[in-house]
Short mmCIF file of C-alpha atoms and ligand atoms in Angstrom, two decimals:
data_model
loop_
_atom_site.label_atom_id
_atom_site.label_comp_id
_atom_site.label_asym_id
_atom_site.label_seq_id
_atom_site.Cartn_x
_atom_site.Cartn_y
_atom_site.Cartn_z
CA MET A 1 -13.68 -6.49 71.64
CA GLN A 2 -10.13 -6.16 72.37
CA SER A 3 -7.09 -4.12 71.17
CA TYR A 4 -4.96 -6.39 68.80
CA LEU A 5 -2.21 -3.73 69.47
CA LYS A 6 0.70 -5.44 71.42
CA LYS A 7 2.16 -3.22 73.72
CA ASP A 8 4.94 -5.18 75.15
CA THR A 9 8.55 -3.95 74.60
CA LEU A 10 10.67 -5.97 71.97
CA ASP A 11 12.48 -7.79 74.68
CA ILE A 12 9.12 -9.40 76.00
CA ALA A 13 7.41 -9.33 72.76
CA ASP A 14 9.87 -11.18 70.61
CA LYS A 15 12.73 -12.22 72.49
CA GLU A 16 14.39 -13.88 69.47
CA VAL A 17 14.79 -11.03 67.71
CA TYR A 18 15.68 -8.99 70.46
CA ASP A 19 18.53 -11.50 71.38
CA ILE A 20 19.91 -11.15 67.86
CA ILE A 21 19.72 -7.01 68.44
CA CYS A 22 21.65 -7.26 71.75
CA ASP A 23 24.46 -9.63 70.15
CA GLU A 24 24.76 -6.92 67.45
CA HIS A 25 24.78 -4.31 70.26
CA LYS A 26 27.91 -6.38 71.74
CA ARG A 27 29.56 -6.46 68.36
CA GLN A 28 29.25 -2.93 67.50
CA THR A 29 30.66 -1.95 71.10
CA ASP A 30 33.42 -4.24 71.37
CA HIS A 31 34.81 -4.20 67.71
CA LEU A 32 36.58 -1.07 66.15
CA GLU A 33 34.23 -0.25 63.18
CA MET A 34 36.71 1.24 60.50
CA ILE A 35 34.23 0.37 57.15
CA ALA A 36 34.58 3.64 55.64
CA SER A 37 31.06 3.82 54.61
CA GLU A 38 29.65 3.22 58.55
CA ASN A 39 29.19 5.45 61.42
CA PHE A 40 27.05 5.62 64.64
CA THR A 41 23.92 7.39 64.60
CA SER A 42 22.75 9.29 67.75
CA PRO A 43 20.15 7.80 69.91
CA ALA A 44 17.79 10.67 69.18
CA VAL A 45 18.26 9.82 65.42
CA MET A 46 17.09 6.40 66.29
CA GLU A 47 14.40 7.18 68.20
CA ALA A 48 13.11 9.13 65.42
CA THR A 49 13.65 6.35 63.15
CA GLY A 50 11.80 3.96 65.62
CA SER A 51 8.83 6.53 65.65
CA ILE A 52 5.00 6.00 64.97
CA PHE A 53 5.72 8.07 61.61
CA THR A 54 6.36 4.19 60.61
CA ASN A 55 2.62 4.00 60.41
CA LYS A 56 2.08 6.78 58.14
CA TYR A 57 1.54 6.76 54.30
CA ALA A 58 2.50 10.17 52.64
CA GLU A 59 2.61 9.53 48.59
CA GLY A 60 3.43 12.71 47.32
CA TYR A 61 5.10 16.04 48.62
CA PRO A 62 4.17 18.18 51.37
CA HIS A 63 0.89 20.10 50.86
CA LYS A 64 0.40 17.82 47.66
CA ARG A 65 -0.57 14.42 49.04
CA TYR A 66 -2.66 11.31 47.85
CA TYR A 67 -3.34 10.77 51.45
CA GLY A 68 -5.03 12.33 54.30
CA GLY A 69 -3.53 12.91 57.70
CA CYS A 70 -0.28 14.11 56.30
CA THR A 71 -0.16 17.61 58.59
CA TYR A 72 2.86 16.40 60.40
CA ALA A 73 4.36 14.42 57.89
CA ASP A 74 4.44 17.72 55.72
CA LYS A 75 5.93 19.52 58.63
CA VAL A 76 8.78 16.80 59.28
CA GLU A 77 9.23 16.60 55.46
CA LEU A 78 9.63 20.34 55.19
CA LEU A 79 11.99 20.67 58.29
CA ALA A 80 14.11 18.11 56.67
CA ILE A 81 14.24 19.48 53.69
CA SER A 82 14.86 23.03 54.74
CA ARG A 83 17.62 21.93 57.33
CA VAL A 84 19.65 20.12 54.22
CA LYS A 85 19.12 23.03 52.17
CA GLN A 86 20.63 25.20 54.81
CA ILE A 87 23.70 22.81 55.32
CA PHE A 88 24.70 22.56 51.87
CA GLY A 89 23.36 26.15 50.81
CA CYS A 90 21.20 25.01 47.67
CA GLY A 91 17.68 25.88 46.36
CA TYR A 92 16.15 22.40 46.21
CA ALA A 93 16.24 19.16 47.92
CA ASN A 94 14.42 15.73 48.00
CA VAL A 95 14.79 14.05 50.90
CA GLN A 96 12.36 10.93 50.15
CA PRO A 97 15.01 8.73 48.24
CA HIS A 98 15.28 5.34 50.45
CA SER A 99 19.10 4.95 49.64
CA GLY A 100 22.01 6.38 47.79
CA SER A 101 21.04 3.62 45.09
CA GLN A 102 17.34 5.31 44.87
CA ALA A 103 18.60 8.66 44.63
CA ASN A 104 20.85 7.87 41.74
CA MET A 105 18.42 5.85 40.11
CA ALA A 106 15.95 8.85 40.28
CA VAL A 107 18.53 11.26 38.80
CA TYR A 108 19.03 8.94 35.88
CA ALA A 109 15.30 8.39 35.50
CA ALA A 110 14.83 12.07 35.65
CA LEU A 111 17.42 13.38 33.04
CA LEU A 112 18.02 10.17 30.64
CA ASP A 113 16.25 7.87 28.14
CA ALA A 114 17.12 4.23 28.00
CA GLY A 115 20.21 3.72 26.30
CA ASP A 116 21.83 7.17 26.85
CA LYS A 117 25.60 7.44 27.62
CA ILE A 118 26.82 7.91 31.14
CA LEU A 119 30.34 8.40 32.27
CA GLY A 120 31.35 7.47 35.77
CA MET A 121 34.14 6.35 37.75
CA ASP A 122 35.10 2.51 37.40
CA LEU A 123 33.77 0.25 40.03
CA SER A 124 37.43 -1.42 40.44
CA HIS A 125 39.02 2.22 40.52
CA GLY A 126 36.93 3.31 43.56
CA GLY A 127 33.33 4.26 41.77
CA HIS A 128 30.21 3.02 42.74
CA LEU A 129 27.89 0.21 41.32
CA THR A 130 25.41 2.76 40.73
CA HIS A 131 27.73 4.78 38.28
CA GLY A 132 27.43 2.36 35.65
CA SER A 133 28.73 -0.79 36.40
CA ARG A 134 27.24 -3.96 34.77
CA PRO A 135 25.53 -5.78 37.41
CA SER A 136 23.50 -2.61 38.48
CA PHE A 137 20.75 -0.91 36.59
CA SER A 138 22.88 1.80 35.73
CA GLY A 139 25.06 -0.47 33.68
CA GLN A 140 22.14 -2.45 32.12
CA ASN A 141 19.75 0.49 31.13
CA TYR A 142 22.36 2.92 30.03
CA GLN A 143 25.39 2.78 27.73
CA ALA A 144 28.06 3.28 30.36
CA PHE A 145 31.74 4.43 30.24
CA THR A 146 34.36 5.03 32.75
CA TYR A 147 37.55 6.78 33.97
CA GLY A 148 39.56 5.53 36.51
CA VAL A 149 42.58 6.60 38.44
CA GLU A 150 46.17 6.77 37.57
CA ASP A 151 48.89 4.47 38.83
CA ASP A 152 49.67 6.97 41.57
CA GLY A 153 46.17 6.75 42.67
CA TYR A 154 44.66 10.16 41.54
CA ILE A 155 42.26 11.04 39.07
CA ASP A 156 44.16 12.66 35.84
CA TYR A 157 41.50 15.05 34.58
CA GLU A 158 43.08 15.45 31.30
CA LYS A 159 42.21 12.06 30.65
CA VAL A 160 38.77 12.25 31.92
CA ARG A 161 38.53 15.09 29.34
CA TYR A 162 39.96 12.85 26.73
CA ILE A 163 37.63 10.15 27.46
CA ALA A 164 34.24 12.73 27.91
CA GLN A 165 35.34 14.31 24.54
CA ILE A 166 35.08 10.65 22.45
CA VAL A 167 32.10 9.54 24.63
CA LYS A 168 29.76 12.46 24.67
CA PRO A 169 28.07 11.33 27.67
CA LYS A 170 24.69 12.79 28.51
CA ILE A 171 25.75 12.49 32.23
CA ILE A 172 29.38 12.80 34.07
CA ILE A 173 29.00 11.28 37.50
CA CYS A 174 31.83 12.30 39.70
CA GLY A 175 32.22 11.01 43.48
CA ALA A 176 33.48 7.69 44.86
CA SER A 177 33.40 5.10 47.28
CA ALA A 178 36.88 4.56 47.85
CA TYR A 179 38.71 7.81 46.57
CA ALA A 180 41.02 9.32 49.22
CA ARG A 181 41.81 12.40 47.43
CA VAL A 182 39.87 15.91 46.93
CA ILE A 183 37.43 15.62 43.95
CA ASP A 184 37.86 18.67 41.67
CA PHE A 185 34.44 19.54 41.09
CA ALA A 186 35.58 22.79 39.07
CA LYS A 187 37.45 20.57 37.01
CA PHE A 188 34.65 18.23 36.29
CA LYS A 189 32.41 21.20 35.71
CA GLU A 190 34.74 22.46 32.95
CA ILE A 191 34.58 19.23 31.28
CA ALA A 192 31.12 18.71 31.55
CA VAL A 193 30.42 22.17 29.98
CA GLU A 194 32.58 21.35 27.07
CA VAL A 195 31.04 17.95 26.11
CA GLY A 196 27.62 19.33 26.73
CA ALA A 197 27.07 16.91 29.74
CA VAL A 198 24.87 17.35 32.80
CA LEU A 199 27.56 17.03 36.10
CA MET A 200 26.07 14.73 38.75
CA ALA A 201 28.27 14.79 41.92
CA ASP A 202 27.42 11.73 44.09
CA ILE A 203 28.89 12.97 47.49
CA ALA A 204 27.78 9.85 49.41
CA HIS A 205 31.02 9.33 51.31
CA ILE A 206 32.29 12.92 51.78
CA ALA A 207 28.66 14.78 52.44
CA GLY A 208 29.78 15.11 55.87
CA LEU A 209 33.33 16.68 55.29
CA ILE A 210 31.38 18.91 52.74
CA ALA A 211 28.85 20.19 55.64
CA GLY A 212 31.93 20.54 57.99
CA GLY A 213 33.88 22.60 55.16
CA VAL A 214 36.51 20.34 55.29
CA HIS A 215 36.25 19.28 51.66
CA PRO A 216 35.49 21.90 48.50
CA THR A 217 31.43 21.67 47.84
CA PRO A 218 30.19 20.55 44.71
CA PHE A 219 27.44 23.42 44.71
CA GLY A 220 28.06 26.06 42.31
CA TYR A 221 29.43 23.30 39.95
CA ALA A 222 27.34 20.40 39.86
CA ASP A 223 23.79 20.39 38.33
CA VAL A 224 22.68 17.71 40.40
CA VAL A 225 23.84 16.47 43.83
CA THR A 226 22.98 13.05 45.53
CA THR A 227 24.13 11.51 48.85
CA THR A 228 23.43 8.88 51.38
CA THR A 229 22.68 10.06 54.73
CA HIS A 230 24.27 7.12 56.85
CA LYS A 231 27.51 7.65 56.19
CA THR A 232 29.64 10.56 57.01
CA LEU A 233 26.43 12.52 57.59
CA ARG A 234 25.88 10.10 60.38
CA GLY A 235 22.02 9.87 59.95
CA PRO A 236 19.83 7.06 59.37
CA ARG A 237 20.13 4.83 56.09
CA GLY A 238 18.63 6.91 52.94
CA GLY A 239 19.56 9.47 50.39
CA VAL A 240 19.06 12.81 49.21
CA ILE A 241 19.17 14.55 46.00
CA MET A 242 19.83 18.37 45.50
CA CYS A 243 20.18 21.17 43.07
CA ASP A 244 19.52 24.60 42.33
CA ASP A 245 17.77 24.39 38.81
CA PRO A 246 13.98 24.66 39.30
CA ASP A 247 13.34 22.61 35.90
CA ILE A 248 15.81 19.67 37.07
CA ALA A 249 14.25 19.69 40.52
CA LYS A 250 10.83 19.30 39.11
CA LYS A 251 12.10 16.29 37.05
CA ILE A 252 13.64 14.94 40.15
CA ASP A 253 10.39 15.17 42.34
CA SER A 254 8.55 13.08 39.54
CA ALA A 255 11.21 10.79 39.24
CA ILE A 256 11.41 9.72 42.94
CA PHE A 257 7.58 9.40 43.02
CA PRO A 258 5.70 8.14 41.17
CA ALA A 259 8.60 6.89 38.89
CA THR A 260 10.76 4.83 41.13
CA GLN A 261 9.31 4.91 44.69
CA GLY A 262 5.75 4.86 46.47
CA GLY A 263 5.25 5.98 49.69
CA PRO A 264 8.13 7.72 51.61
CA LEU A 265 9.60 6.33 54.58
CA VAL A 266 8.51 9.29 56.92
CA HIS A 267 10.18 7.87 59.86
CA ALA A 268 13.39 7.89 58.14
CA ILE A 269 12.66 11.66 57.04
CA ALA A 270 12.17 12.57 60.45
CA ALA A 271 15.39 10.92 61.31
CA LYS A 272 16.96 12.58 58.62
CA ALA A 273 15.61 15.97 59.92
CA VAL A 274 17.36 15.05 63.45
CA ALA A 275 20.49 13.99 61.99
CA PHE A 276 20.67 17.72 59.81
CA GLY A 277 20.06 19.34 63.25
CA GLU A 278 23.06 17.53 64.69
CA ILE A 279 25.03 19.12 61.48
CA LEU A 280 23.93 22.24 61.95
CA ASP A 281 25.33 22.52 65.51
CA PRO A 282 28.60 24.33 65.63
CA LEU A 283 30.41 21.15 67.03
CA TRP A 284 30.05 19.25 63.50
CA LYS A 285 33.01 21.04 62.11
CA ASP A 286 35.40 20.07 64.88
CA TYR A 287 33.87 16.21 64.10
CA ALA A 288 34.56 16.91 60.43
CA THR A 289 38.09 18.25 60.95
CA ASN A 290 38.77 15.26 63.43
CA VAL A 291 37.61 12.59 61.00
CA VAL A 292 40.17 13.89 58.74
CA ALA A 293 43.00 14.30 61.13
CA ASN A 294 42.28 10.74 62.30
CA ALA A 295 42.44 9.24 58.79
CA LYS A 296 45.93 11.08 58.04
CA THR A 297 47.06 9.65 61.24
CA LEU A 298 46.06 6.27 60.28
CA ALA A 299 47.68 6.69 56.51
CA ASP A 300 51.24 8.24 58.24
CA VAL A 301 51.53 5.49 60.83
CA LEU A 302 50.71 2.65 58.24
CA ALA A 303 52.99 4.13 55.56
CA SER A 304 56.16 4.47 58.28
CA ARG A 305 55.74 0.91 58.97
CA GLY A 306 56.20 0.22 55.16
CA TYR A 307 52.81 -0.15 54.17
CA ASP A 308 51.84 1.15 50.49
CA ILE A 309 49.39 3.76 50.63
CA VAL A 310 47.24 4.07 47.55
CA SER A 311 47.90 8.10 46.35
CA GLY A 312 50.53 8.16 49.22
CA GLY A 313 47.99 9.50 51.92
CA THR A 314 44.56 10.74 52.17
CA ASP A 315 42.55 14.38 52.11
CA ASN A 316 39.38 12.62 53.49
CA HIS A 317 38.04 10.00 55.98
CA LEU A 318 39.65 6.69 54.38
CA VAL A 319 42.81 5.14 53.56
CA LEU A 320 43.36 2.59 50.80
CA VAL A 321 45.93 0.34 51.60
CA SER A 322 47.61 -1.90 48.50
CA PHE A 323 49.23 -5.12 48.75
CA VAL A 324 50.05 -5.26 45.11
CA GLY A 325 53.45 -7.32 44.47
CA THR A 326 53.00 -9.01 48.08
CA ASP A 327 51.63 -12.47 49.35
CA ILE A 328 48.89 -10.52 51.60
CA THR A 329 45.20 -10.25 49.74
CA GLY A 330 42.70 -7.93 50.64
CA LYS A 331 40.43 -10.88 51.69
CA ILE A 332 43.55 -12.26 53.84
CA ALA A 333 44.17 -9.11 55.76
CA ASP A 334 40.49 -8.26 56.33
CA GLU A 335 40.13 -11.45 57.88
CA ALA A 336 43.18 -11.27 59.92
CA LEU A 337 41.91 -7.91 61.34
CA GLU A 338 38.44 -8.98 61.71
CA ASN A 339 40.04 -11.92 64.19
CA ALA A 340 41.58 -8.91 65.96
CA GLY A 341 38.24 -7.01 66.43
CA ILE A 342 39.10 -4.18 63.68
CA THR A 343 36.36 -4.23 61.11
CA THR A 344 37.29 -3.05 57.36
CA ASN A 345 36.59 -4.18 53.96
CA LYS A 346 38.95 -5.53 51.17
CA ASN A 347 38.82 -3.47 48.15
CA SER A 348 40.44 -3.33 44.65
CA VAL A 349 43.35 -1.02 44.16
CA PRO A 350 45.23 0.25 41.19
CA ASN A 351 46.83 -2.43 39.23
CA ASP A 352 45.10 -5.11 41.06
CA THR A 353 45.24 -8.53 39.42
CA ARG A 354 42.94 -10.38 41.85
CA SER A 355 39.42 -10.79 41.43
CA PRO A 356 36.56 -8.47 43.46
CA PHE A 357 36.42 -11.28 45.73
CA VAL A 358 39.81 -11.40 46.87
CA THR A 359 41.34 -7.95 45.83
CA SER A 360 44.92 -6.66 46.78
CA GLY A 361 43.66 -4.08 49.17
CA ILE A 362 41.68 -2.83 52.25
CA ARG A 363 39.80 0.46 52.78
CA ILE A 364 40.00 1.86 56.07
CA GLY A 365 37.94 4.64 57.56
CA SER A 366 38.08 7.04 60.61
CA ALA A 367 34.47 8.51 60.70
CA ALA A 368 32.77 5.76 62.83
CA LEU A 369 35.58 5.60 65.80
CA THR A 370 35.86 9.53 65.64
CA THR A 371 32.00 9.77 66.52
CA ARG A 372 33.14 7.51 69.41
CA GLY A 373 35.47 10.22 70.46
CA MET A 374 38.74 8.47 69.62
CA GLY A 375 41.63 10.79 68.55
CA GLU A 376 45.65 10.83 67.81
CA ASN A 377 46.30 8.49 70.38
CA GLU A 378 44.19 5.93 70.02
CA PHE A 379 44.55 6.05 66.11
CA LYS A 380 48.23 5.81 66.45
CA GLN A 381 47.64 2.69 68.60
CA ILE A 382 45.20 1.15 66.31
CA ALA A 383 47.12 1.91 63.10
CA ASN A 384 50.10 -0.05 64.70
CA SER A 385 48.14 -2.70 65.57
CA ILE A 386 47.01 -3.05 62.17
CA ALA A 387 50.80 -3.20 60.94
CA ASP A 388 51.39 -5.38 63.75
CA ILE A 389 48.89 -7.84 62.45
CA LEU A 390 49.43 -7.34 58.80
CA ASP A 391 53.33 -7.81 59.35
CA ASP A 392 52.49 -11.29 60.01
CA VAL A 393 48.91 -12.21 58.71
CA ASN A 394 48.89 -16.01 59.93
CA ASP A 395 49.46 -15.04 63.67
CA THR A 396 46.57 -15.91 64.99
CA ASP A 397 47.78 -15.71 68.54
CA LEU A 398 48.91 -12.38 68.14
CA GLN A 399 45.45 -11.53 66.73
CA GLN A 400 43.81 -12.35 69.79
CA THR A 401 46.51 -10.68 72.13
CA ILE A 402 45.72 -7.50 69.99
CA LYS A 403 41.96 -8.13 70.11
CA THR A 404 42.00 -7.89 74.05
CA ARG A 405 44.08 -4.89 73.90
CA LEU A 406 41.92 -3.31 71.53
CA MET A 407 38.50 -4.13 73.49
CA ASP A 408 40.12 -2.17 76.52
CA ILE A 409 40.63 1.03 74.28
CA ALA A 410 36.78 0.26 73.04
CA LYS A 411 35.45 0.14 76.47
CA ASN A 412 36.79 3.74 77.17
CA PHE A 413 34.62 5.20 74.10
CA PRO A 414 31.24 3.86 74.99
CA ILE A 415 28.59 4.49 72.50
CA TYR A 416 24.99 3.07 73.28
CA GLU A 417 24.03 1.91 76.54
CA GLN A 418 21.25 -0.33 75.35
CA ALA A 419 20.78 -2.70 72.39
CA THR A 420 17.37 -1.10 72.02
CA GLN A 421 15.57 2.37 73.05
CA GLN A 422 13.34 0.50 75.40
CA ARG A 423 10.57 3.32 74.87
CA SER A 424 7.80 3.21 77.28
CA ASN A 425 4.64 2.12 75.66
CA THR A 426 2.35 4.80 76.43
C1 PLP B 1 27.17 4.12 49.49
C2 PLP B 1 27.08 4.91 48.16
C3 PLP B 1 25.83 4.88 47.41
C4 PLP B 1 24.82 4.04 47.70
O1 PLP B 1 24.36 3.82 48.76
P1 PLP B 1 23.16 3.20 49.39
O2 PLP B 1 22.34 3.71 50.42
O3 PLP B 1 24.11 2.20 49.64
O4 PLP B 1 22.29 2.60 48.09
C5 PLP B 1 25.96 5.68 46.28
N1 PLP B 1 27.08 6.15 45.54
C6 PLP B 1 28.35 6.12 46.31
C7 PLP B 1 29.25 6.91 45.86
C8 PLP B 1 28.21 5.34 47.66
O5 PLP B 1 29.40 5.21 48.16
#
């Protein structure tokens, strides 16, 4: 008999996929990644993601598995849990959610019955699909109500209180995908207590900033906290659920497995452990500080060039630019910037009259380029380039000229040497 295990590295085993990955490597290297929800994981995180744990079934939880051979799966999951608890100072963590959406789904499954009322931020005001939006399970299985931001781009907590008192939701969800200001978890807690609701904080976007101490923490206020691990936390794609209440913790464990997920992605959990290890390094605070400083530079330059920044600036890693009242749409701006090698995304903004496919704004983030090591100088140059492009979105020659200039900047901040890790096959 022969071994059926193919041991060639990807370039030899499957040239077709390998070439696509190489093209993606070139795209990530040459372009300026400014999508606020993206980041660059370290090669160590990728190595763990690509590790042999991908072969392992480990349904259940450490020391309570439905399969044998889980000694090391247990070890790595316990390590990930202990590290994330240390980062956020919480009593319980479930590191098995396959994504942020799965984490949110499990919290609802744990704490709600079908048809219960939930109150979250409106998608078009910066909330997430899973906060009660109609096309999502969260808007279909539950009775979803929303709050939003005011014309000034800020949440008005008195208005949230007013809505919560009328709705009397079972869960209030705070946290957003496109909100540039500090979220006042203490205020949300006050409101939740008044109406007898559970407070859930979804820190998918700002978790890395909280970990770095540059955004207030929801712990001590929120009853349950969810996050992704691949945005500002700079880990593998995935989610985490945290809390301090043992009763909620127990319900969440059952809601992840067996209620909404099967076997955990042990390779992703190993990679989460590696990412959490990086966050426990003293350098993390420095990174988080610079992410915010760079976003502020971006907002300042764009404002000085006459662009309308939603809420007038930023406290975190993202900047929302509004084109309301102008001919520019989010779609046009997004495409013009992409032509110049700057990747952002179109985004709805307050008082937007255009459809979600067009929008009147763009969302720009600083987390990924800060990981590459870019600082004030580079962000000033990039912000001015963005303004130059927006000043005349139809000037495709200018977009090409700027692209060449920006690629020269990008070259000075290398990320990955190779598209794949090229592990030896021993
Ligand atoms: C990104 C995000 C999620 C979902 O994460 P996925 O991993 O894409 O499912 C959930 N909540 C918020 C606020 C987010 O920004």
